[in-house]
């Protein structure tokens, strides 16, 4: 699953994005477990470039849930 989140406009939006990613990661992991699959569904995100945009995102927390940034 790839999430396109390119224009966060506030810390609140950044935290909301993290909560979405956190929930999706848990749901994907639960689905794989329920189906008896021995692999992990990939979760990736397209995020904005530049320090002005990074200020709204907790990249360390997000990185714990995503498999890849693009």
Tab-separated table of C-alpha atoms in Angstrom:
chain	number	residue	atom	x	y	z
A	1	UNK	CA	0.000	0.000	0.000
A	2	UNK	CA	1.405	3.400	-0.965
A	3	UNK	CA	0.091	6.561	0.682
A	4	UNK	CA	0.515	9.898	-1.110
A	5	UNK	CA	0.749	12.592	1.590
A	6	UNK	CA	2.573	15.507	0.054
A	7	UNK	CA	1.201	18.652	1.622
A	8	UNK	CA	0.957	18.604	5.431
A	9	UNK	CA	0.032	22.074	6.641
A	10	UNK	CA	0.335	21.719	10.420
A	11	UNK	CA	1.671	19.587	13.266
A	12	UNK	CA	-1.887	18.289	13.741
A	13	UNK	CA	-1.983	17.034	10.164
A	14	UNK	CA	1.425	15.451	10.656
A	15	UNK	CA	0.204	13.618	13.769
A	16	UNK	CA	-2.974	12.554	11.958
A	17	UNK	CA	-0.826	11.119	9.181
A	18	UNK	CA	1.163	9.136	11.738
A	19	UNK	CA	-2.045	7.760	13.256
A	20	UNK	CA	-3.221	6.651	9.794
A	21	UNK	CA	0.111	4.936	9.123
A	22	UNK	CA	0.085	3.314	12.564
A	23	UNK	CA	-3.426	1.943	12.025
A	24	UNK	CA	-2.679	0.717	8.517
A	25	UNK	CA	0.507	-1.035	9.650
A	26	UNK	CA	-1.422	-2.837	12.401
A	27	UNK	CA	-4.254	-3.801	10.032
A	28	UNK	CA	-1.873	-5.127	7.382
A	29	UNK	CA	0.088	-7.121	9.949
A	30	UNK	CA	-3.133	-8.509	11.459
A	31	UNK	CA	-4.394	-9.516	8.007
A	32	UNK	CA	-1.179	-11.360	7.174
A	33	UNK	CA	-1.332	-13.178	10.510
A	34	UNK	CA	-5.014	-14.075	10.090
A	35	UNK	CA	-4.309	-15.551	6.658
A	36	UNK	CA	-1.319	-17.493	7.967
A	37	UNK	CA	1.022	-15.668	5.621
A	38	UNK	CA	4.711	-15.659	6.425
A	39	UNK	CA	5.468	-12.314	4.807
A	40	UNK	CA	4.835	-8.667	5.544
A	41	UNK	CA	2.669	-6.436	3.392
A	42	UNK	CA	4.635	-3.372	2.291
A	43	UNK	CA	3.524	0.048	3.468
A	44	UNK	CA	5.154	3.022	1.752
A	45	UNK	CA	4.500	6.754	1.512
A	46	UNK	CA	5.248	9.622	-0.831
A	47	UNK	CA	6.105	12.553	1.428
A	48	UNK	CA	7.021	16.175	0.713
A	49	UNK	CA	10.591	17.311	0.270
A	50	UNK	CA	12.242	20.163	2.101
A	51	UNK	CA	12.782	21.256	5.689
A	52	UNK	CA	9.658	23.441	5.761
A	53	UNK	CA	7.535	20.339	5.184
A	54	UNK	CA	9.559	18.044	7.460
A	55	UNK	CA	8.775	20.372	10.365
A	56	UNK	CA	5.222	19.006	10.394
A	57	UNK	CA	6.209	15.315	10.361
A	58	UNK	CA	7.788	13.166	13.051
A	59	UNK	CA	9.940	11.214	10.612
A	60	UNK	CA	11.463	9.012	13.329
A	61	UNK	CA	8.025	7.759	14.411
A	62	UNK	CA	6.794	7.404	10.839
A	63	UNK	CA	9.928	5.483	9.887
A	64	UNK	CA	9.100	2.828	12.508
A	65	UNK	CA	5.843	2.007	10.669
A	66	UNK	CA	6.761	2.419	6.993
A	67	UNK	CA	8.799	0.022	4.903
A	68	UNK	CA	9.962	2.764	2.554
A	69	UNK	CA	9.682	6.481	1.814
A	70	UNK	CA	9.348	7.509	-1.824
